[in-house]
Tab-separated table of C-alpha atoms in Angstrom:
chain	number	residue	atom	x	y	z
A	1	UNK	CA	136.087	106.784	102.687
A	2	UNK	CA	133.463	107.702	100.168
A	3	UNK	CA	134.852	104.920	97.970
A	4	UNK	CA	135.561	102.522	99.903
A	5	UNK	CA	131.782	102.794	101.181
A	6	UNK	CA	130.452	102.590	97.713
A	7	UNK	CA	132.765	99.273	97.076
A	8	UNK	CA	131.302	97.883	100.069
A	9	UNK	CA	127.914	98.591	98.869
A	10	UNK	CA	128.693	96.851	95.435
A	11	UNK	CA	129.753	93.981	96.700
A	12	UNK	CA	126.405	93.776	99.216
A	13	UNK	CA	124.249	94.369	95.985
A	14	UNK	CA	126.376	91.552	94.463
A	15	UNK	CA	126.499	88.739	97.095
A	16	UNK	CA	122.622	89.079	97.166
A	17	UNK	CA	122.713	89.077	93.464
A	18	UNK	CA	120.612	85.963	92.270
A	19	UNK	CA	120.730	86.519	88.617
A	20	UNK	CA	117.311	88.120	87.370
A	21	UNK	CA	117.033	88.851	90.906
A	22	UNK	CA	118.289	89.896	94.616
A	23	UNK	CA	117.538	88.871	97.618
A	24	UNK	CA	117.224	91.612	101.114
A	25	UNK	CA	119.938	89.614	102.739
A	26	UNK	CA	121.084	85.901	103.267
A	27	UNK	CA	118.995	83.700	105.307
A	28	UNK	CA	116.470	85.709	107.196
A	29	UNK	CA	114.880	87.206	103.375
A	30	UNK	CA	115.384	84.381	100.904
A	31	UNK	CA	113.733	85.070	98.061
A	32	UNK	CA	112.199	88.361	95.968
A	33	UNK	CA	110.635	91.248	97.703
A	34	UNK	CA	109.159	94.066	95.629
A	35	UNK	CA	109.949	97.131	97.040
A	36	UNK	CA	113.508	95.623	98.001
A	37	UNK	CA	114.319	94.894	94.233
A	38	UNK	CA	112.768	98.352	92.423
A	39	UNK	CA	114.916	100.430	95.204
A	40	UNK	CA	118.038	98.235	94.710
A	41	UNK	CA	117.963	98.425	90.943
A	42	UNK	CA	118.493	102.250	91.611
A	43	UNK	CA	122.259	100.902	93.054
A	44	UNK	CA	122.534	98.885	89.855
A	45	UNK	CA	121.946	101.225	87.522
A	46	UNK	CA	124.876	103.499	88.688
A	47	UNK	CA	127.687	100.317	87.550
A	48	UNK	CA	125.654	97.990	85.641
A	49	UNK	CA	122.234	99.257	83.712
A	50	UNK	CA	120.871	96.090	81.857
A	51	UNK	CA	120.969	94.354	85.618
A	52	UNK	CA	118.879	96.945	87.068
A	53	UNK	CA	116.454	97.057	84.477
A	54	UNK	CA	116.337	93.354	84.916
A	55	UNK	CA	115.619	93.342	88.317
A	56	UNK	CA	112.408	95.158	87.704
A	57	UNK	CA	111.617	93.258	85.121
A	58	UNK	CA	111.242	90.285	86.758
A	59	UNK	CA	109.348	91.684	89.246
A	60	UNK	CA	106.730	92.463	86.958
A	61	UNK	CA	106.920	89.553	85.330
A	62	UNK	CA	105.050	87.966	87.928
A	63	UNK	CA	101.795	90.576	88.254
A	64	UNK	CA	98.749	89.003	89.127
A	65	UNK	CA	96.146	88.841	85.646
A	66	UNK	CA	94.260	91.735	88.170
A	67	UNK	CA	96.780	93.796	88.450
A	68	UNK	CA	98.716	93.324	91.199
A	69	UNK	CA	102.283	92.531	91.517
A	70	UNK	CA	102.871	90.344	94.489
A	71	UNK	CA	105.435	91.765	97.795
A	72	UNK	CA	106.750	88.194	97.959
A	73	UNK	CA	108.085	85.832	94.834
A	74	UNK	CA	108.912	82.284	95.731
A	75	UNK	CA	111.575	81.872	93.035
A	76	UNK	CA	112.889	78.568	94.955
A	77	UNK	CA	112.205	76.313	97.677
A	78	UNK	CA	113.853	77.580	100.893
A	79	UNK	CA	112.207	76.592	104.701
A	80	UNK	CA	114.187	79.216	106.127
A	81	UNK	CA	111.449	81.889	105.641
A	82	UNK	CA	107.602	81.993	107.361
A	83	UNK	CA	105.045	81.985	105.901
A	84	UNK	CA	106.242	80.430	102.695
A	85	UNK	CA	104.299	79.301	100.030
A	86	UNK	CA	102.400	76.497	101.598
A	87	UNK	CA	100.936	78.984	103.681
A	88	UNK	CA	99.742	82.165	101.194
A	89	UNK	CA	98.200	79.077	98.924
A	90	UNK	CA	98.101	81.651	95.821
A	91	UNK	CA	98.376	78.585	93.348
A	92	UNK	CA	100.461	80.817	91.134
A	93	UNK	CA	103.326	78.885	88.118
A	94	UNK	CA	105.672	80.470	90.363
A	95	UNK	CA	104.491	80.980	93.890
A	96	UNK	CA	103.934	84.649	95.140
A	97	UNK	CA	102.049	85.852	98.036
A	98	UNK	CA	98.854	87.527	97.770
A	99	UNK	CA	99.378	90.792	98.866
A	100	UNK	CA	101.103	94.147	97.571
A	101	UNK	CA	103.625	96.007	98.619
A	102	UNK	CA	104.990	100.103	98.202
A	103	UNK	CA	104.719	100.509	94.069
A	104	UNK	CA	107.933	102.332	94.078
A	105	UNK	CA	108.813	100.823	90.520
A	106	UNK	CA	107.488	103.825	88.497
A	107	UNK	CA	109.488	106.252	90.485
A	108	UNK	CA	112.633	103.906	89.910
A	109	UNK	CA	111.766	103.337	86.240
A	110	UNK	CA	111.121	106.777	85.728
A	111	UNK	CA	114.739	107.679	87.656
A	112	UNK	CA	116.590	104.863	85.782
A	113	UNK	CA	115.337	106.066	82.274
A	114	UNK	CA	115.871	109.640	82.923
A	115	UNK	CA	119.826	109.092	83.908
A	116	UNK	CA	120.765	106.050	81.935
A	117	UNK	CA	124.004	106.066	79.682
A	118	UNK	CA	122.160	103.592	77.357
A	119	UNK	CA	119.184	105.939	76.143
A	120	UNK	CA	118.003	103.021	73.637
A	121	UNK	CA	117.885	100.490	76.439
A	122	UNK	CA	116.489	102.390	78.594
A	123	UNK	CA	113.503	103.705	76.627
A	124	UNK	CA	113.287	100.049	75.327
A	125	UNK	CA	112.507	98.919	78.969
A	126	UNK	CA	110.548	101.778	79.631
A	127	UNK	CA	108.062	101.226	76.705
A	128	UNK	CA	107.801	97.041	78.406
A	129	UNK	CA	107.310	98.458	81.698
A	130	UNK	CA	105.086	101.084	81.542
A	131	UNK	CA	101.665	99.368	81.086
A	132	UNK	CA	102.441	96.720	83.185
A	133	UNK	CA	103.461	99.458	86.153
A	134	UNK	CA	100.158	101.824	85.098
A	135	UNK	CA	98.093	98.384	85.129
A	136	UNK	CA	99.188	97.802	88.544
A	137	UNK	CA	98.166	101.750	89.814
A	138	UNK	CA	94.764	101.277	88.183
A	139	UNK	CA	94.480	98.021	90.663
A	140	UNK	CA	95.504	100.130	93.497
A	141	UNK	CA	92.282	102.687	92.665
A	142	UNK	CA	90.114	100.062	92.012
A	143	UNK	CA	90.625	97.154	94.532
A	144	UNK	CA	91.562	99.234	97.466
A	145	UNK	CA	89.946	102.402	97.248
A	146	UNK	CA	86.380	100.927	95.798
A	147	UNK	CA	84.722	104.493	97.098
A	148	UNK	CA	86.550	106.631	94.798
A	149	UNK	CA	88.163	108.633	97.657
A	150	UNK	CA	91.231	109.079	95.738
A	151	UNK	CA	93.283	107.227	98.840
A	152	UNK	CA	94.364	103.118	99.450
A	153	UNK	CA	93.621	101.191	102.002
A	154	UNK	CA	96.499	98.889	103.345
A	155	UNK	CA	94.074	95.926	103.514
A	156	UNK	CA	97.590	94.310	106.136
A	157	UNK	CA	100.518	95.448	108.161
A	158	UNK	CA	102.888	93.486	105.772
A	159	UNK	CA	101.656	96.082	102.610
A	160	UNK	CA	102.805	99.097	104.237
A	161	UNK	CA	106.467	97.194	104.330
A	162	UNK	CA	106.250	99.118	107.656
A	163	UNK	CA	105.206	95.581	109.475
A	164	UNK	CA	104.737	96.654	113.219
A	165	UNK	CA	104.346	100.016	112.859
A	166	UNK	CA	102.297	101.942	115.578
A	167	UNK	CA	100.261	103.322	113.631
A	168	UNK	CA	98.237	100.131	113.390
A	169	UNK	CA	98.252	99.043	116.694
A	170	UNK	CA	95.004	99.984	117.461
A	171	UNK	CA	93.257	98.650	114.195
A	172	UNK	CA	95.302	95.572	114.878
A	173	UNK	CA	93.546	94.465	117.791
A	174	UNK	CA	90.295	93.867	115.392
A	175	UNK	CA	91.887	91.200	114.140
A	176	UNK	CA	91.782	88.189	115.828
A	177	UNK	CA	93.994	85.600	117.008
A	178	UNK	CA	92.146	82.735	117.568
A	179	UNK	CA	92.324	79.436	115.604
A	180	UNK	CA	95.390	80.526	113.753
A	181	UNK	CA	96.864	77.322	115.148
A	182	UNK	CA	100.705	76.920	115.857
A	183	UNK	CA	103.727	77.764	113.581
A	184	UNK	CA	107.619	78.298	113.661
A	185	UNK	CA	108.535	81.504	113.643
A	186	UNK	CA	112.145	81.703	111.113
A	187	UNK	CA	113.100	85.338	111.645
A	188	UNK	CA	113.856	85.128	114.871
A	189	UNK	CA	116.371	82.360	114.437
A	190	UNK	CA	118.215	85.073	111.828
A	191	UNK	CA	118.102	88.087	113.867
A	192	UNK	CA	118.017	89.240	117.614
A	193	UNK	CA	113.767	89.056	119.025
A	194	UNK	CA	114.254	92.170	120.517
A	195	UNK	CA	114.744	93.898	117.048
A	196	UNK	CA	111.339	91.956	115.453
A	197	UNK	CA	107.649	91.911	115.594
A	198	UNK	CA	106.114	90.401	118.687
A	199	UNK	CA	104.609	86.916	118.711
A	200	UNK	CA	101.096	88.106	119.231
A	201	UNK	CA	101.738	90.269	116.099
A	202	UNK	CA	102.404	87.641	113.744
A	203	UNK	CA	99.327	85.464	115.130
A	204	UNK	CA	97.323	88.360	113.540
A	205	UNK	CA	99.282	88.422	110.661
A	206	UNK	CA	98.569	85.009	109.726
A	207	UNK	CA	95.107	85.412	110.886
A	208	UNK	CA	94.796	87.999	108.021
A	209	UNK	CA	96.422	85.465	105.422
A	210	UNK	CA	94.052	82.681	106.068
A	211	UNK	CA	91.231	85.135	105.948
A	212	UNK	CA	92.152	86.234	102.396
A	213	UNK	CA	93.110	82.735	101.470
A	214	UNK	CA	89.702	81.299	102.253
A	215	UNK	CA	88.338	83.735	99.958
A	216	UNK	CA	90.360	82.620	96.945
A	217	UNK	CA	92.729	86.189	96.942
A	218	UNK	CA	89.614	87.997	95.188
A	219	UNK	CA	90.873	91.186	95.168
A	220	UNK	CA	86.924	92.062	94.378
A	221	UNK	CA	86.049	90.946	98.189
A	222	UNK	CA	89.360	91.418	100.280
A	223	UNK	CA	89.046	95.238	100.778
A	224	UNK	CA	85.088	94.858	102.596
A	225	UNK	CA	86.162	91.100	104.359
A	226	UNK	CA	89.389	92.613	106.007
A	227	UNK	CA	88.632	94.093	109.234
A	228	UNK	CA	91.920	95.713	108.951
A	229	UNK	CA	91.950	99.190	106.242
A	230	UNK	CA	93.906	101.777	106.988
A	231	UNK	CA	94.402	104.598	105.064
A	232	UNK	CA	98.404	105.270	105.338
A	233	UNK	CA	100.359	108.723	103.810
A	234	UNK	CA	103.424	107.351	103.336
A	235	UNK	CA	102.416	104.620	101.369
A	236	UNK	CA	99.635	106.402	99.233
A	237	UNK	CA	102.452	109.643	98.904
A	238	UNK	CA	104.702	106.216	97.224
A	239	UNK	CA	102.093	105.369	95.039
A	240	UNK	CA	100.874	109.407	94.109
A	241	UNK	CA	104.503	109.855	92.936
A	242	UNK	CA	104.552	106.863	90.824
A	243	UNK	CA	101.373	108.178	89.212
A	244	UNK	CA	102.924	111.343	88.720
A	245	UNK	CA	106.429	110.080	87.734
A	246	UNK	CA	105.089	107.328	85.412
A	247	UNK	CA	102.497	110.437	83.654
A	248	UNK	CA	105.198	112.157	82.697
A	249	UNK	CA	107.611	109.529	81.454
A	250	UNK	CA	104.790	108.184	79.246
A	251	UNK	CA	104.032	111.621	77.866
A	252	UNK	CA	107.164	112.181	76.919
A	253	UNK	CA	107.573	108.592	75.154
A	254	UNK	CA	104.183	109.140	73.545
A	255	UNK	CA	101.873	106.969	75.901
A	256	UNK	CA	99.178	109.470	76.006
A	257	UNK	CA	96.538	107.221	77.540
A	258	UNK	CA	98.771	105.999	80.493
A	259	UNK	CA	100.044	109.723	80.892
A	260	UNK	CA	96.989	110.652	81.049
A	261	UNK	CA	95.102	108.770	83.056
A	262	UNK	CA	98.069	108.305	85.583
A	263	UNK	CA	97.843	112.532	85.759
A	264	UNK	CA	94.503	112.001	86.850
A	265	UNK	CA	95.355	109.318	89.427
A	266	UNK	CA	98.105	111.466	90.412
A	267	UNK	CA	96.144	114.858	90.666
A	268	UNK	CA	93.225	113.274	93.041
A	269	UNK	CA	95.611	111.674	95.122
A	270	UNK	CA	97.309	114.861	95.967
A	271	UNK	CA	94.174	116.361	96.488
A	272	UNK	CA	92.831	113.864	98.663
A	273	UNK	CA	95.993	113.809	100.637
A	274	UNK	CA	94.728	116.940	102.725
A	275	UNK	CA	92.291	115.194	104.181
A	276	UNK	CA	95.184	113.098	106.202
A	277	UNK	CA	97.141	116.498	107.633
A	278	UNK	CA	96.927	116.949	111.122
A	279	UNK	CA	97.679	120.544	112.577
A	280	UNK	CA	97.951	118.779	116.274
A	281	UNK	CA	100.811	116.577	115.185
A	282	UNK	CA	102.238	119.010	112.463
A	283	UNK	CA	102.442	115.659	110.113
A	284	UNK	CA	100.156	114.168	107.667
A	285	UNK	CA	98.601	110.593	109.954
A	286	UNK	CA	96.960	107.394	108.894
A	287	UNK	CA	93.314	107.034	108.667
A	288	UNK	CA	91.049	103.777	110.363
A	289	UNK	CA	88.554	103.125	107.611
A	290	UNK	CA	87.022	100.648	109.157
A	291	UNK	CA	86.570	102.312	112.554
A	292	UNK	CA	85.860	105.889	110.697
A	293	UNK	CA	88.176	108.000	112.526
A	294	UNK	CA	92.453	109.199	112.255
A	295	UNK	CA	95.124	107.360	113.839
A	296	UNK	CA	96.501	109.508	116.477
A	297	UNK	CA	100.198	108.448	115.869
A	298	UNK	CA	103.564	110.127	115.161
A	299	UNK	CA	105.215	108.117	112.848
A	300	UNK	CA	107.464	108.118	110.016
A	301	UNK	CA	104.282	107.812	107.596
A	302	UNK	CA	103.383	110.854	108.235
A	303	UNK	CA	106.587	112.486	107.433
A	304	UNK	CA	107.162	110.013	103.911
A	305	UNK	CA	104.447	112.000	102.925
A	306	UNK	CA	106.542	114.601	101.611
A	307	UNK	CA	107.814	111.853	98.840
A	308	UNK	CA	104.830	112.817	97.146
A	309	UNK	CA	104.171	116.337	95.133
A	310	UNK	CA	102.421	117.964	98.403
A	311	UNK	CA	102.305	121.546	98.480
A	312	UNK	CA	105.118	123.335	99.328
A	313	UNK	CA	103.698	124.873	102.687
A	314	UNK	CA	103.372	121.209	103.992
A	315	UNK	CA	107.072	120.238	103.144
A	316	UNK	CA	108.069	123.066	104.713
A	317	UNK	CA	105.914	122.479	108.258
A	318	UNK	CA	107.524	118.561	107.728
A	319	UNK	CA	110.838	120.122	107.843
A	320	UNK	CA	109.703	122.051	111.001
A	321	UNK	CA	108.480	118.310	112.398
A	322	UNK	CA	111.569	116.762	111.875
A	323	UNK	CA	113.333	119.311	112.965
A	324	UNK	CA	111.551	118.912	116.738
A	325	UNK	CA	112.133	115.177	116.141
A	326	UNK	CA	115.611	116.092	115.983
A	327	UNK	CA	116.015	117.456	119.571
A	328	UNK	CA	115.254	113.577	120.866
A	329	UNK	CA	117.520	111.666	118.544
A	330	UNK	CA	121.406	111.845	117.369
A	331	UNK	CA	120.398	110.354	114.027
A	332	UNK	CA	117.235	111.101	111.654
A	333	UNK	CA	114.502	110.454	110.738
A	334	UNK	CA	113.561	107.716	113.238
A	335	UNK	CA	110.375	105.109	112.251
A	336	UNK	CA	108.585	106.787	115.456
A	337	UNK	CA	108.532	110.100	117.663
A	338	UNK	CA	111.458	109.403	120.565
A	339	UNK	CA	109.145	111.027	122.772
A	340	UNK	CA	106.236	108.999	122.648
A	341	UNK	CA	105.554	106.187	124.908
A	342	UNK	CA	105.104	103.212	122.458
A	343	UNK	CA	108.939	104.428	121.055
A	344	UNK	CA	111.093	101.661	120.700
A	345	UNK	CA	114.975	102.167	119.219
A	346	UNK	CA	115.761	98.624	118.566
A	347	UNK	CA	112.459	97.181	117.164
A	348	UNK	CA	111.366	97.084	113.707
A	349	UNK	CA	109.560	99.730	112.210
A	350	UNK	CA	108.730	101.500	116.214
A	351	UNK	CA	111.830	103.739	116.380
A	352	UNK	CA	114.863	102.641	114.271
A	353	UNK	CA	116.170	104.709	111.091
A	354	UNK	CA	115.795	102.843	107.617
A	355	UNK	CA	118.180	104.510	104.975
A	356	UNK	CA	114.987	103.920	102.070
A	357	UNK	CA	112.918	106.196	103.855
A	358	UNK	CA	115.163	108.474	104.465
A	359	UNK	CA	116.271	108.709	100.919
A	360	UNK	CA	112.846	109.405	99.879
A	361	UNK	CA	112.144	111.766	102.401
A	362	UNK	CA	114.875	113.800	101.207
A	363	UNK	CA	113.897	113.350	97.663
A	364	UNK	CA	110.670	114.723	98.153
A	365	UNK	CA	112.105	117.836	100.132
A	366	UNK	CA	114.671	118.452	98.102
A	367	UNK	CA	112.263	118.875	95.490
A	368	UNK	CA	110.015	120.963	97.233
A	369	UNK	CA	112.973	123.512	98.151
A	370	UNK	CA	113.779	122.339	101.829
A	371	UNK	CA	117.855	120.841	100.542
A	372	UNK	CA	118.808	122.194	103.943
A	373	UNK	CA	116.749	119.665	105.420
A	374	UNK	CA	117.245	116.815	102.478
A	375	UNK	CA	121.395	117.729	103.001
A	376	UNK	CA	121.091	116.892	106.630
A	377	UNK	CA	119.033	113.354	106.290
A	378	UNK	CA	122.219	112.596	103.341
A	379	UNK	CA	124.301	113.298	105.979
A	380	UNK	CA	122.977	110.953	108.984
A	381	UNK	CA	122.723	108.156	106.584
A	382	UNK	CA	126.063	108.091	105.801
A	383	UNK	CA	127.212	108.401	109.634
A	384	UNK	CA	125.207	105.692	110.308
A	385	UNK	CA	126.677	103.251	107.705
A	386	UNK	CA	130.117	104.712	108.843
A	387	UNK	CA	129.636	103.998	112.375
A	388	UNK	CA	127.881	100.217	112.314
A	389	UNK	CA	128.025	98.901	108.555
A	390	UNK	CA	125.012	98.042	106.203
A	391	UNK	CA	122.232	97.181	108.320
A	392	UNK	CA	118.751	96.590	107.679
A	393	UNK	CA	117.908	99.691	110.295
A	394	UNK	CA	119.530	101.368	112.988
A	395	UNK	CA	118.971	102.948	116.322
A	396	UNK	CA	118.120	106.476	116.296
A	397	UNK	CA	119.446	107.291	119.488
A	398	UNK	CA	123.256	104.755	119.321
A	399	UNK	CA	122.891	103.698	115.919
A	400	UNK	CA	123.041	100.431	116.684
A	401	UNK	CA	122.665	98.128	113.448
A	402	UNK	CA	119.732	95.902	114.272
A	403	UNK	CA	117.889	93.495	111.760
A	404	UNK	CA	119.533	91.544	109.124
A	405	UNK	CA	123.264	92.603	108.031
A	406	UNK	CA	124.665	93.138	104.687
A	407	UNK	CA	121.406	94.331	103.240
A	408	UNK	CA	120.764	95.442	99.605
A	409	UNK	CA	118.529	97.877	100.128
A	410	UNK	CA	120.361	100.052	102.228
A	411	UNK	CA	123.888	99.068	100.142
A	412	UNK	CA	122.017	100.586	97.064
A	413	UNK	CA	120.884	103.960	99.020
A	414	UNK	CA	124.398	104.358	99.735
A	415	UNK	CA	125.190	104.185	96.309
A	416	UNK	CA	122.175	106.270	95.164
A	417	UNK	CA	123.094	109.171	98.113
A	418	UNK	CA	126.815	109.100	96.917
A	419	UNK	CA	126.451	109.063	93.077
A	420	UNK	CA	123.888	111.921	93.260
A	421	UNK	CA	124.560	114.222	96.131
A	422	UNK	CA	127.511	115.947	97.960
A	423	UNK	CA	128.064	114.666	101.068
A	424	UNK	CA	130.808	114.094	103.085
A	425	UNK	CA	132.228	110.741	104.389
C-alpha cells in the first residue's frame, strides 16, 4: 500500500506539472500559487531534485522590486479562475497578484539543501535563493509590522492561505461590501458550494482588492488603509521558522549578514509570540490590530504555532489541546474546534483536515520532543488519503474529500510523510 500511495502521489505532482511550475489542481487553481509550489517541491525533491529546486525558483523569480513575492502568478491566460489578472491590476511583465502568502520557501530550501543527493546543486541554488528569500522576510518586518512589534499583520483573508477561517470573522465585518459591483464566481463551478467560502465572503474579498488597487499596491500605505490586520500565529510561527531555518543555512554557507540578521528576525519573533498564548483556550490565538484586542477563536492557527521554535512547555500544552480536540473528531487536526458553534466539517478552512498543516504541525512537535503526538497526526494523514484519495481537505469527523481532487499539495505531503517517517499504510 505504502507504494502504491507514493506512485499515486507522483503521478498527481506530475499531471499538475507545468514545466518550471505546478499548478494546485486542474481547473478550479490554474496557475502558480506560492505556498502550493515551495511545499510541493518538498515531493519533488524525493525523485527528481533539479525540478524541485526549479519550482522555487520560479517562484522567486517573480518578487516584487519591494520585496514581496506574490501568492498568485498569472503564467497564462485562463478565465477559469476569479479574480484574475484584470482584476488585481498589478501591471507586472508577468501578472501576479498583489498580496503575499505563508513564506514557507526558506523552510523548504533549507529542507531540500540539507537532504539533497546533489550537494553541488543544491548549495548552488541555495546561494541564488537565499537573498532573494531573506529580502522577502525583511518585507514582512517592514511593510506589515511598521511598529516593530516583532509580529505580521495579515493585511487579507487570502494571505493567511486560511481564506474563511473563523478567526477573522469578526474583523471581517469591517470591511465593507458595498460598491464592489457584480462578478462570476469560478470556484464554485469546480467544486461543491457547500465546501467554499460564502458569497458575502468574497464581496469583502474583492472589496479589499480594489482598496489596495486604488492605492497603486504601495506596500508603504496598505498596512494603515486596510481596515482588516490581524495578527495570526500560525502564519507568523511559518514565517519565524523561515527566519530561523534560513539563519542557519546561511551561516553555514558563509552568508553572515543574512544569518545574522534573519537570527535576529527569528529571535524577536519567538519572543513576541507570547504575547498571542491564551491560558483560556490552551492555544496560542490571533490578534485584531485594528480593533486592539485577541480573537477569541479555536482554530488551527493557534495550534500551527508549534511549527515555529516555541518553547518546549507550549508544545507540550498544544499536544494536551489536540489531544481534547481529539475526543470530537475521528481524524486530526481539524481547521476548527468540533465543539464550537461556527464548526463546519465540509467547508473550507472552518473544520476540514488539510494534510500541509498537519505535516507542519508534526514537524514542529516532533522537534520539540512530543513524536508521540507528531506519530499520531502521520498516522491520520495517511488514513485519510487511504480512505477518500488526494483531496484538497477532508472531513474531520467522515473524512469526506471535499475541495478540488488530485491535488499537489497534499500528493507531495504524502510523499514527504512516507520518505521520512515510519508509518504504516
Amino acid at each position: 500500500m505504502k507504494d502504491e500511495l507514493i506512485q499515486h502521489a507522483r503521478q498527481v505532482l506530475s499531471d499538475n506539472d507545468r514545466g518550471t511550475y505546478t499548478v494546485p489542481t486542474h481547473g478550479l487553481y490554474p496557475f502558480q500559487w506560492n505556498w502550493d509550489s515551495a511545499l510541493s517541491a518538498l515531493g519533488f525533491a524525493h525523485f527528481d531534485e533539479p525540478r524541485a529546486w526549479t519550482e522555487i525558483e520560479t517562484l522567486m523569480a517573480h518578487q516584487w522590486d519591494d520585496g514581496m513575492v506574490p501568492h498568485i502568478i498569472f503564467h497564462q491566460l485562463d478565465d477559469g479562475y476569479f479574480p484574475g489578472p484584470e482584476v488585481w491590476g498589478t501591471n507586472r511583465p508577468v501578472p501576479t497578484s498583489g498580496i503575499t502568502q505563508p513564506p514557507v520557501a526558506g523552510f523548504a530550501v533549507r529542507r531540500i539543501h540539507d537532504r539533497a543527493f546533489d550537494k553541488a546543486l543544491a548549495e548552488r541554488h541555495a546561494r541564488e535563493l537565499l537573498p532573494k528569500i531573506h529580502e522577502w522576510h525583511q518585507w514582512f518586518y517592514r511593510c506589515r509590522d511598521p511598529q516593530g512589534t516583532g509580529l505580521v499583520a495579515l493585511l487579507h483573508p487570502w494571505e493567511s492561505g486560511r481564506d474563511n477561517s473563523v478567526d477573522w470573522d469578526e474583523a471581517f465585518e469591517r470591511v465593507p461590501s458595498e460598491g464592489v459591483g457584480s462578478f462570476t464566481r469560478r470556484d464554485t463551478t469546480h467544486a461543491n458550494p457547500a465546501h467554499r467560502p460564502t458569497n458575502e465572503q468574497y464581496k469583502r474579498y474583492i472589496w479589499l482588492v480594489q482598496k489596495f488597487r486604488s492605492l497603486g499596491w504601495d506596500n508603504t500605505l496598505l498596512h494603515d488603509a486596510s481596515p482588516f490586520q490581524v495578527v495570526d500565529p500560525g502564519f507568523n510561527a511559518i514565517l519565524i521558522r523561515s527566519c530561523k531555518d534560513v539563519a542557519d543555512l546561511a551561516g553555514r554557507l558563509g552568508l553572515t549578514e543574512i544569518a545574522t540578521q534573519s537570527r535576529a528576525m527569528a529571535e524577536k519573533g519567538i519572543t513576541a509570540m507570547e504575547s498571542l498564548w491564551s491560558d483560556t483556550l490552551g492555544q496560542y490565538q490571533c490578534y485584531d490590530r485594528a480593533a486592539g484586542n485577541p480573537v477569541d477563536s479555536a482554530s488551527i492557527g493557534g495550534i500551527l504555532a508549534a511549527f515555529a521554535p516555541i518553547p518546549k512547555a507550549r508544545a507540550a500544552a498544544l499536544t494536551d489541546r489536540i489531544e481534547t480536540l481529539a475526543k470530537a473528531c475521528n481524524y486530526l487536526v481539524p481547521s476548527h474546534d468540533p465543539t464550537a458553534p461556527e464548526f463546519d466539517g465540509l467547508r473550507y478552512w472552518r473544520g476540514p483536515v488539510w494534510l500541509i498543516v498537519n505535516y507542519m504541525i508534526a514537524d514542529g512537535l516532533e522537534r520539540a520532543g512530543q513524536s508521540h503526538m507528531a506519530d499520531r497526526i502521520r498516522a491520520d494523514s495517511v488514513q485519510l488519503i487511504e480512505r477518500s484519495g488526494f483531496a484538497e481537505y477532508h472531513d474531520p469527523i467522515t473524512a469526506e474529500p471535499c475541495g478540488g481532487a488530485h491535488f499537489t499539495w497534499t500528493a507531495a505531503m504524502v510523499i514527504e510523510i512516507f520518505s521520512t517517517c515510519e508509518v504504516a499504510a
